[in-house]
PDB file of C-alpha atoms in Angstrom:
ATOM      1  CA  MET A   1     -11.757   6.034  17.587  1.00  0.00           C
ATOM      2  CA  PHE A   2     -11.380   4.077  14.372  1.00  0.00           C
ATOM      3  CA  LEU A   3      -8.723   1.465  13.593  1.00  0.00           C
ATOM      4  CA  ALA A   4      -7.696   0.841   9.968  1.00  0.00           C
ATOM      5  CA  ILE A   5      -5.696  -2.329   9.324  1.00  0.00           C
ATOM      6  CA  ASP A   6      -3.919  -2.847   6.000  1.00  0.00           C
ATOM      7  CA  ILE A   7      -2.490  -6.361   5.658  1.00  0.00           C
ATOM      8  CA  GLY A   8       0.181  -6.617   2.972  1.00  0.00           C
ATOM      9  CA  ASN A   9       2.246  -9.608   1.939  1.00  0.00           C
ATOM     10  CA  THR A  10       5.261  -8.457   3.960  1.00  0.00           C
ATOM     11  CA  HIS A  11       4.040  -5.842   6.422  1.00  0.00           C
ATOM     12  CA  THR A  12       0.802  -4.928   8.137  1.00  0.00           C
ATOM     13  CA  VAL A  13       0.114  -1.245   8.792  1.00  0.00           C
ATOM     14  CA  ILE A  14      -2.286  -0.140  11.523  1.00  0.00           C
ATOM     15  CA  GLY A  15      -3.661   3.385  11.587  1.00  0.00           C
ATOM     16  CA  LEU A  16      -5.573   5.027  14.428  1.00  0.00           C
ATOM     17  CA  PHE A  17      -8.085   7.731  13.499  1.00  0.00           C
ATOM     18  CA  GLU A  18      -9.880  10.241  15.648  1.00  0.00           C
ATOM     19  CA  GLU A  19     -12.782  11.390  13.496  1.00  0.00           C
ATOM     20  CA  ASP A  20     -11.115  11.739  10.060  1.00  0.00           C
ATOM     21  CA  GLU A  21      -7.624  12.547  11.295  1.00  0.00           C
ATOM     22  CA  ILE A  22      -4.952   9.867  11.542  1.00  0.00           C
ATOM     23  CA  ILE A  23      -3.258  10.372  14.900  1.00  0.00           C
ATOM     24  CA  ALA A  24      -0.950   7.338  15.078  1.00  0.00           C
ATOM     25  CA  SER A  25       0.250   4.461  12.929  1.00  0.00           C
ATOM     26  CA  TRP A  26       2.355   1.353  13.403  1.00  0.00           C
ATOM     27  CA  ARG A  27       3.939  -1.347  11.248  1.00  0.00           C
ATOM     28  CA  MET A  28       4.366  -5.033  12.008  1.00  0.00           C
ATOM     29  CA  ARG A  29       5.387  -8.054  10.006  1.00  0.00           C
ATOM     30  CA  THR A  30       2.391  -9.787   8.492  1.00  0.00           C
ATOM     31  CA  PRO A  31       1.777 -13.113  10.266  1.00  0.00           C
ATOM     32  CA  ARG A  32       3.404 -15.730   8.047  1.00  0.00           C
ATOM     33  CA  TYR A  33       1.361 -18.749   8.961  1.00  0.00           C
ATOM     34  CA  LYS A  34      -2.362 -19.349   9.070  1.00  0.00           C
ATOM     35  CA  TYR A  35      -2.074 -20.934  12.500  1.00  0.00           C
ATOM     36  CA  GLU A  36      -0.861 -17.742  14.190  1.00  0.00           C
ATOM     37  CA  THR A  37      -3.686 -16.981  16.561  1.00  0.00           C
ATOM     38  CA  SER A  38      -5.930 -13.996  17.106  1.00  0.00           C
ATOM     39  CA  ASP A  39      -4.409 -13.739  20.599  1.00  0.00           C
ATOM     40  CA  GLU A  40      -0.873 -13.344  19.223  1.00  0.00           C
ATOM     41  CA  ILE A  41      -2.009 -10.672  16.775  1.00  0.00           C
ATOM     42  CA  GLY A  42      -4.237  -8.952  19.342  1.00  0.00           C
ATOM     43  CA  ILE A  43      -1.484  -8.654  21.944  1.00  0.00           C
ATOM     44  CA  VAL A  44       0.793  -6.906  19.449  1.00  0.00           C
ATOM     45  CA  ILE A  45      -1.862  -4.361  18.435  1.00  0.00           C
ATOM     46  CA  VAL A  46      -3.000  -3.722  22.024  1.00  0.00           C
ATOM     47  CA  ASN A  47       0.641  -3.097  23.002  1.00  0.00           C
ATOM     48  CA  PHE A  48       1.031  -0.635  20.127  1.00  0.00           C
ATOM     49  CA  LEU A  49      -1.941   1.280  21.495  1.00  0.00           C
ATOM     50  CA  LYS A  50      -0.825   1.062  25.113  1.00  0.00           C
ATOM     51  CA  ASN A  51       2.736   2.213  24.384  1.00  0.00           C
ATOM     52  CA  SER A  52       1.352   5.237  22.553  1.00  0.00           C
ATOM     53  CA  GLY A  53      -0.980   6.198  25.392  1.00  0.00           C
ATOM     54  CA  PHE A  54      -4.257   4.789  24.031  1.00  0.00           C
ATOM     55  CA  LYS A  55      -6.669   2.244  25.496  1.00  0.00           C
ATOM     56  CA  LYS A  56      -8.240  -0.600  23.559  1.00  0.00           C
ATOM     57  CA  ASN A  57     -11.735   0.303  24.797  1.00  0.00           C
ATOM     58  CA  GLU A  58     -11.411   3.619  22.917  1.00  0.00           C
ATOM     59  CA  ILE A  59     -11.622   1.685  19.630  1.00  0.00           C
ATOM     60  CA  LYS A  60     -15.248   1.632  18.480  1.00  0.00           C
ATOM     61  CA  GLU A  61     -14.870   0.825  14.753  1.00  0.00           C
ATOM     62  CA  ILE A  62     -12.469  -1.297  12.688  1.00  0.00           C
ATOM     63  CA  ALA A  63     -11.997  -1.945   8.969  1.00  0.00           C
ATOM     64  CA  ILE A  64      -9.549  -4.394   7.414  1.00  0.00           C
ATOM     65  CA  SER A  65      -7.930  -4.420   3.984  1.00  0.00           C
ATOM     66  CA  SER A  66      -5.984  -7.575   3.163  1.00  0.00           C
ATOM     67  CA  VAL A  67      -4.210  -9.241   0.265  1.00  0.00           C
ATOM     68  CA  VAL A  68      -3.310 -12.248   2.451  1.00  0.00           C
ATOM     69  CA  PRO A  69      -6.321 -14.600   2.734  1.00  0.00           C
ATOM     70  CA  ARG A  70      -4.604 -16.996   5.159  1.00  0.00           C
ATOM     71  CA  VAL A  71      -4.714 -14.528   8.066  1.00  0.00           C
ATOM     72  CA  MET A  72      -8.160 -13.020   7.533  1.00  0.00           C
ATOM     73  CA  ASN A  73     -10.006 -15.363   9.880  1.00  0.00           C
ATOM     74  CA  GLU A  74      -7.656 -14.745  12.803  1.00  0.00           C
ATOM     75  CA  ILE A  75      -7.480 -10.977  12.207  1.00  0.00           C
ATOM     76  CA  SER A  76     -11.287 -10.805  12.159  1.00  0.00           C
ATOM     77  CA  ASN A  77     -11.492 -12.922  15.317  1.00  0.00           C
ATOM     78  CA  MET A  78      -8.952 -10.605  16.941  1.00  0.00           C
ATOM     79  CA  SER A  79     -11.216  -7.614  16.252  1.00  0.00           C
ATOM     80  CA  ARG A  80     -14.156  -9.329  17.936  1.00  0.00           C
ATOM     81  CA  ARG A  81     -12.196 -10.797  20.847  1.00  0.00           C
ATOM     82  CA  TYR A  82     -10.003  -7.833  21.795  1.00  0.00           C
ATOM     83  CA  PHE A  83     -12.148  -4.873  20.751  1.00  0.00           C
ATOM     84  CA  ASN A  84     -15.674  -6.313  20.705  1.00  0.00           C
ATOM     85  CA  VAL A  85     -16.049  -4.893  17.185  1.00  0.00           C
ATOM     86  CA  GLU A  86     -17.344  -6.602  14.048  1.00  0.00           C
ATOM     87  CA  PRO A  87     -14.890  -5.370  11.395  1.00  0.00           C
ATOM     88  CA  LEU A  88     -15.723  -4.200   7.903  1.00  0.00           C
ATOM     89  CA  ILE A  89     -13.765  -6.242   5.361  1.00  0.00           C
ATOM     90  CA  ILE A  90     -12.704  -4.179   2.340  1.00  0.00           C
ATOM     91  CA  ASP A  91     -13.322  -5.990  -0.958  1.00  0.00           C
ATOM     92  CA  SER A  92     -14.998  -5.506  -4.335  1.00  0.00           C
ATOM     93  CA  TYR A  93     -18.432  -6.389  -2.887  1.00  0.00           C
ATOM     94  CA  ILE A  94     -18.788  -3.308  -0.714  1.00  0.00           C
ATOM     95  CA  ASN A  95     -19.893   0.133  -1.889  1.00  0.00           C
ATOM     96  CA  THR A  96     -16.645   1.629  -3.180  1.00  0.00           C
ATOM     97  CA  GLY A  97     -18.142   4.543  -5.082  1.00  0.00           C
ATOM     98  CA  LEU A  98     -15.809   3.669  -7.962  1.00  0.00           C
ATOM     99  CA  LYS A  99     -16.931   2.932 -11.482  1.00  0.00           C
ATOM    100  CA  VAL A 100     -14.666  -0.003 -12.302  1.00  0.00           C
ATOM    101  CA  LEU A 101     -13.685  -0.730 -15.906  1.00  0.00           C
ATOM    102  CA  TYR A 102     -11.518  -3.732 -14.962  1.00  0.00           C
ATOM    103  CA  ASP A 103     -12.446  -7.016 -16.703  1.00  0.00           C
ATOM    104  CA  PHE A 104     -12.729  -8.903 -13.413  1.00  0.00           C
ATOM    105  CA  PRO A 105     -13.356  -6.450 -10.532  1.00  0.00           C
ATOM    106  CA  LYS A 106     -13.089  -9.228  -7.924  1.00  0.00           C
ATOM    107  CA  GLU A 107      -9.390  -9.534  -8.775  1.00  0.00           C
ATOM    108  CA  ILE A 108      -8.568  -5.998  -7.650  1.00  0.00           C
ATOM    109  CA  GLY A 109      -6.687  -6.047  -4.354  1.00  0.00           C
ATOM    110  CA  ALA A 110      -8.369  -4.382  -1.402  1.00  0.00           C
ATOM    111  CA  ASP A 111      -5.376  -2.072  -0.938  1.00  0.00           C
ATOM    112  CA  ARG A 112      -5.654  -0.918  -4.570  1.00  0.00           C
ATOM    113  CA  ILE A 113      -9.335  -0.118  -4.081  1.00  0.00           C
ATOM    114  CA  ALA A 114      -8.485   1.900  -0.966  1.00  0.00           C
ATOM    115  CA  ASN A 115      -5.637   3.709  -2.744  1.00  0.00           C
ATOM    116  CA  SER A 116      -7.840   4.680  -5.687  1.00  0.00           C
ATOM    117  CA  VAL A 117     -10.662   5.958  -3.495  1.00  0.00           C
ATOM    118  CA  ALA A 118      -8.241   8.029  -1.391  1.00  0.00           C
ATOM    119  CA  ALA A 119      -6.490   9.397  -4.475  1.00  0.00           C
ATOM    120  CA  ILE A 120      -9.768  10.733  -5.870  1.00  0.00           C
ATOM    121  CA  ASP A 121     -10.892  12.128  -2.509  1.00  0.00           C
ATOM    122  CA  PHE A 122      -7.615  13.825  -1.525  1.00  0.00           C
ATOM    123  CA  TYR A 123      -5.921  14.589  -4.848  1.00  0.00           C
ATOM    124  CA  GLY A 124      -8.627  14.474  -7.526  1.00  0.00           C
ATOM    125  CA  ALA A 125      -8.893  12.877 -10.948  1.00  0.00           C
ATOM    126  CA  PRO A 126      -7.291  11.965 -13.228  1.00  0.00           C
ATOM    127  CA  SER A 127      -4.639  10.353 -11.087  1.00  0.00           C
ATOM    128  CA  ILE A 128      -2.220   7.446 -10.886  1.00  0.00           C
ATOM    129  CA  VAL A 129      -1.233   5.709  -7.655  1.00  0.00           C
ATOM    130  CA  ALA A 130       2.122   3.948  -7.536  1.00  0.00           C
ATOM    131  CA  ASP A 131       2.273   1.681  -4.476  1.00  0.00           C
ATOM    132  CA  PHE A 132       5.717   0.355  -3.575  1.00  0.00           C
ATOM    133  CA  GLY A 133       5.513  -2.753  -1.428  1.00  0.00           C
ATOM    134  CA  THR A 134       6.209  -6.453  -1.962  1.00  0.00           C
ATOM    135  CA  ALA A 135       4.891  -5.819  -5.472  1.00  0.00           C
ATOM    136  CA  THR A 136       4.895  -2.443  -7.183  1.00  0.00           C
ATOM    137  CA  THR A 137       1.421  -1.600  -8.436  1.00  0.00           C
ATOM    138  CA  PHE A 138       0.144   1.242 -10.588  1.00  0.00           C
ATOM    139  CA  ASP A 139      -3.565   2.137 -10.557  1.00  0.00           C
ATOM    140  CA  ILE A 140      -5.056   4.526 -13.091  1.00  0.00           C
ATOM    141  CA  ILE A 141      -8.047   6.788 -12.482  1.00  0.00           C
ATOM    142  CA  SER A 142      -9.579   8.530 -15.503  1.00  0.00           C
ATOM    143  CA  SER A 143     -10.703  12.144 -15.749  1.00  0.00           C
ATOM    144  CA  GLY A 144     -14.202  10.847 -15.003  1.00  0.00           C
ATOM    145  CA  SER A 145     -13.039   9.179 -11.747  1.00  0.00           C
ATOM    146  CA  GLU A 146     -13.253   5.693 -13.300  1.00  0.00           C
ATOM    147  CA  TYR A 147     -10.914   2.908 -12.272  1.00  0.00           C
ATOM    148  CA  VAL A 148      -9.349   2.101 -15.656  1.00  0.00           C
ATOM    149  CA  GLY A 149      -6.891  -0.655 -14.721  1.00  0.00           C
ATOM    150  CA  GLY A 150      -3.296  -1.005 -13.685  1.00  0.00           C
ATOM    151  CA  VAL A 151       0.148  -2.545 -13.836  1.00  0.00           C
ATOM    152  CA  ILE A 152       1.795  -5.010 -11.430  1.00  0.00           C
ATOM    153  CA  THR A 153       5.547  -5.586 -11.237  1.00  0.00           C
ATOM    154  CA  PRO A 154       7.839  -7.363  -8.739  1.00  0.00           C
ATOM    155  CA  GLY A 155       8.923  -5.013  -5.970  1.00  0.00           C
ATOM    156  CA  ILE A 156      12.510  -3.849  -5.656  1.00  0.00           C
ATOM    157  CA  GLU A 157      13.204  -5.979  -2.575  1.00  0.00           C
ATOM    158  CA  ILE A 158      11.989  -9.305  -3.982  1.00  0.00           C
ATOM    159  CA  SER A 159      13.717  -8.603  -7.307  1.00  0.00           C
ATOM    160  CA  SER A 160      17.052  -8.000  -5.603  1.00  0.00           C
ATOM    161  CA  GLU A 161      16.539 -10.965  -3.242  1.00  0.00           C
ATOM    162  CA  ALA A 162      16.122 -13.230  -6.270  1.00  0.00           C
ATOM    163  CA  LEU A 163      19.432 -11.961  -7.656  1.00  0.00           C
ATOM    164  CA  PHE A 164      21.293 -12.523  -4.386  1.00  0.00           C
ATOM    165  CA  ASN A 165      19.815 -16.011  -3.947  1.00  0.00           C
ATOM    166  CA  ILE A 166      20.785 -17.195  -7.433  1.00  0.00           C
ATOM    167  CA  ALA A 167      24.100 -15.426  -8.076  1.00  0.00           C
ATOM    168  CA  ALA A 168      26.636 -17.175  -5.838  1.00  0.00           C
ATOM    169  CA  LYS A 169      29.242 -14.389  -5.784  1.00  0.00           C
ATOM    170  CA  LEU A 170      26.864 -11.482  -5.184  1.00  0.00           C
ATOM    171  CA  SER A 171      26.094 -10.432  -1.632  1.00  0.00           C
ATOM    172  CA  LYS A 172      23.230  -8.327  -0.308  1.00  0.00           C
ATOM    173  CA  VAL A 173      23.620  -4.570  -0.424  1.00  0.00           C
ATOM    174  CA  ASP A 174      21.726  -1.826   1.359  1.00  0.00           C
ATOM    175  CA  LEU A 175      19.217   0.112  -0.693  1.00  0.00           C
ATOM    176  CA  SER A 176      20.827   3.541  -0.468  1.00  0.00           C
ATOM    177  CA  TRP A 177      21.504   5.724  -3.479  1.00  0.00           C
ATOM    178  CA  PRO A 178      25.127   5.828  -4.714  1.00  0.00           C
ATOM    179  CA  GLU A 179      26.594   9.178  -5.720  1.00  0.00           C
ATOM    180  CA  THR A 180      27.262   7.978  -9.271  1.00  0.00           C
ATOM    181  CA  ILE A 181      25.647   5.389 -11.505  1.00  0.00           C
ATOM    182  CA  ILE A 182      28.981   3.949 -12.679  1.00  0.00           C
ATOM    183  CA  GLY A 183      30.280   1.606 -10.001  1.00  0.00           C
ATOM    184  CA  LYS A 184      33.985   1.242  -9.229  1.00  0.00           C
ATOM    185  CA  ASN A 185      33.382  -1.936  -7.227  1.00  0.00           C
ATOM    186  CA  THR A 186      30.770  -4.690  -7.039  1.00  0.00           C
ATOM    187  CA  TYR A 187      29.011  -3.224  -4.014  1.00  0.00           C
ATOM    188  CA  HIS A 188      28.639   0.160  -5.706  1.00  0.00           C
ATOM    189  CA  GLY A 189      27.654  -1.402  -9.031  1.00  0.00           C
ATOM    190  CA  LEU A 190      24.902  -3.492  -7.445  1.00  0.00           C
ATOM    191  CA  ARG A 191      23.377  -0.543  -5.627  1.00  0.00           C
ATOM    192  CA  ALA A 192      23.467   1.557  -8.786  1.00  0.00           C
ATOM    193  CA  GLY A 193      21.946  -1.174 -10.899  1.00  0.00           C
ATOM    194  CA  ILE A 194      19.176  -2.036  -8.451  1.00  0.00           C
ATOM    195  CA  LEU A 195      18.139   1.534  -7.604  1.00  0.00           C
ATOM    196  CA  TYR A 196      18.570   3.214 -10.981  1.00  0.00           C
ATOM    197  CA  GLY A 197      16.991   0.181 -12.636  1.00  0.00           C
ATOM    198  CA  PHE A 198      14.046   0.539 -10.255  1.00  0.00           C
ATOM    199  CA  LEU A 199      13.735   4.258 -10.974  1.00  0.00           C
ATOM    200  CA  GLY A 200      13.955   3.670 -14.717  1.00  0.00           C
ATOM    201  CA  GLN A 201      11.268   0.984 -14.587  1.00  0.00           C
ATOM    202  CA  VAL A 202       8.892   3.192 -12.583  1.00  0.00           C
ATOM    203  CA  ASP A 203       9.289   6.294 -14.746  1.00  0.00           C
ATOM    204  CA  PHE A 204       9.100   4.313 -18.002  1.00  0.00           C
ATOM    205  CA  ILE A 205       5.869   2.599 -16.928  1.00  0.00           C
ATOM    206  CA  LEU A 206       4.346   5.935 -15.875  1.00  0.00           C
ATOM    207  CA  GLU A 207       5.387   7.483 -19.182  1.00  0.00           C
ATOM    208  CA  LYS A 208       3.772   4.648 -21.168  1.00  0.00           C
ATOM    209  CA  ILE A 209       0.571   4.802 -19.073  1.00  0.00           C
ATOM    210  CA  ILE A 210       0.249   8.527 -19.780  1.00  0.00           C
ATOM    211  CA  GLU A 211       0.906   8.012 -23.508  1.00  0.00           C
ATOM    212  CA  GLU A 212      -1.723   5.271 -23.749  1.00  0.00           C
ATOM    213  CA  MET A 213      -4.330   7.194 -21.768  1.00  0.00           C
ATOM    214  CA  ARG A 214      -3.801  10.255 -23.979  1.00  0.00           C
ATOM    215  CA  GLU A 215      -4.768   8.230 -27.034  1.00  0.00           C
ATOM    216  CA  GLU A 216      -8.340   8.373 -25.695  1.00  0.00           C
ATOM    217  CA  ASP A 217      -8.158  11.559 -23.635  1.00  0.00           C
ATOM    218  CA  LYS A 218      -5.718  14.087 -25.076  1.00  0.00           C
ATOM    219  CA  LYS A 219      -6.018  16.261 -21.965  1.00  0.00           C
ATOM    220  CA  PHE A 220      -5.107  13.412 -19.594  1.00  0.00           C
ATOM    221  CA  ASP A 221      -2.749  15.078 -17.112  1.00  0.00           C
ATOM    222  CA  PRO A 222      -2.731  12.925 -13.983  1.00  0.00           C
ATOM    223  CA  ILE A 223      -1.724  13.721 -10.450  1.00  0.00           C
ATOM    224  CA  ILE A 224       0.708  10.935  -9.569  1.00  0.00           C
ATOM    225  CA  ILE A 225       0.956   9.778  -5.965  1.00  0.00           C
ATOM    226  CA  GLY A 226       3.549   7.440  -4.506  1.00  0.00           C
ATOM    227  CA  THR A 227       2.750   5.353  -1.443  1.00  0.00           C
ATOM    228  CA  GLY A 228       3.880   2.177   0.305  1.00  0.00           C
ATOM    229  CA  GLY A 229       6.860   1.415   2.520  1.00  0.00           C
ATOM    230  CA  LEU A 230       9.456   1.629  -0.256  1.00  0.00           C
ATOM    231  CA  SER A 231       8.170   4.844  -1.815  1.00  0.00           C
ATOM    232  CA  VAL A 232      10.749   6.794   0.219  1.00  0.00           C
ATOM    233  CA  LEU A 233      13.420   5.498  -2.173  1.00  0.00           C
ATOM    234  CA  LEU A 234      11.973   7.607  -4.982  1.00  0.00           C
ATOM    235  CA  GLU A 235      11.372  10.920  -3.237  1.00  0.00           C
ATOM    236  CA  ASN A 236      13.098  13.670  -5.266  1.00  0.00           C
ATOM    237  CA  LYS A 237      14.139  11.029  -7.817  1.00  0.00           C
ATOM    238  CA  SER A 238      11.147  10.286 -10.061  1.00  0.00           C
ATOM    239  CA  LYS A 239      10.374  12.920 -12.689  1.00  0.00           C
ATOM    240  CA  TYR A 240       6.688  11.976 -12.611  1.00  0.00           C
ATOM    241  CA  ILE A 241       5.745  11.334  -8.978  1.00  0.00           C
ATOM    242  CA  LYS A 242       5.086  14.678  -7.307  1.00  0.00           C
ATOM    243  CA  PHE A 243       3.223  13.593  -4.173  1.00  0.00           C
ATOM    244  CA  PHE A 244       4.202  10.958  -1.617  1.00  0.00           C
ATOM    245  CA  ASP A 245       1.575   9.890   0.901  1.00  0.00           C
ATOM    246  CA  MET A 246       2.518   7.063   3.245  1.00  0.00           C
ATOM    247  CA  ASP A 247      -0.975   7.013   4.757  1.00  0.00           C
ATOM    248  CA  LEU A 248      -2.916   6.854   1.471  1.00  0.00           C
ATOM    249  CA  THR A 249      -4.167   3.277   1.936  1.00  0.00           C
ATOM    250  CA  LEU A 250      -5.228   3.912   5.529  1.00  0.00           C
ATOM    251  CA  LYS A 251      -7.092   7.053   4.434  1.00  0.00           C
ATOM    252  CA  GLY A 252      -8.863   5.021   1.750  1.00  0.00           C
ATOM    253  CA  ILE A 253      -9.902   2.392   4.294  1.00  0.00           C
ATOM    254  CA  ARG A 254     -11.404   5.161   6.432  1.00  0.00           C
ATOM    255  CA  ILE A 255     -13.360   6.579   3.463  1.00  0.00           C
ATOM    256  CA  LEU A 256     -14.658   3.128   2.498  1.00  0.00           C
ATOM    257  CA  PHE A 257     -15.742   2.431   6.067  1.00  0.00           C
ATOM    258  CA  LYS A 258     -17.774   5.644   6.181  1.00  0.00           C
ATOM    259  CA  ARG A 259     -19.477   4.755   2.880  1.00  0.00           C
ATOM    260  CA  ASN A 260     -20.469   1.359   4.224  1.00  0.00           C
ATOM    261  CA  LYS A 261     -20.993   2.152   7.901  1.00  0.00           C
ATOM    262  CA  GLN A 262     -24.620   1.099   8.052  1.00  0.00           C
TER     263      GLN A 262
END
């Protein structure tokens, strides 16, 4: 079996594959401090496996995508110590199979590489991946399967947290859609503003990306895929995002591992 580990700024997602099929996945908070040990991380992952009826000695291959450098050493040590596996680290140095048009390819996050590869493989090109996590990222793939570039914005959670931390009289609200956009109280008004503002930002950015891409390719008609933990907020809401794939990054990690297996 193959273990894909995607380390984000807030959450880490672990996916278990049998051949090319994902058969289980789990989420945990990303270790916050660099001194959290490989043992602490390993115990959590082994327990995930055990509680789902799997054994750690069934894991023969591991690949890791991370945007959090501080935990990479311990995560890698965990792979060796608990699974006796040397992990593949996803970055811009491996064979991605992507033609990258970005000015500085080394700056592209490992998760964005995985998303782009999976988008091409599972959905085709041209495509746009909108990943909703700590940050909201948009990655654009041309009709020729080239990685064109992207957009990065603050995620909905950290944007709203900033508001609650600075505005003394505003309290946290749950991120559930109100029935109307016009609020009759502060709680309702906050939810409407945060969620409809988020939706408006996402659809406006997608609209502008499509307009700009069509200046060079008039037939640019992308498949747009939403992924990431917060993508569920936009299901049946966005007028542009037609596919939602919570496992897209994990699938991309699997594809990249196979391309670099030797």
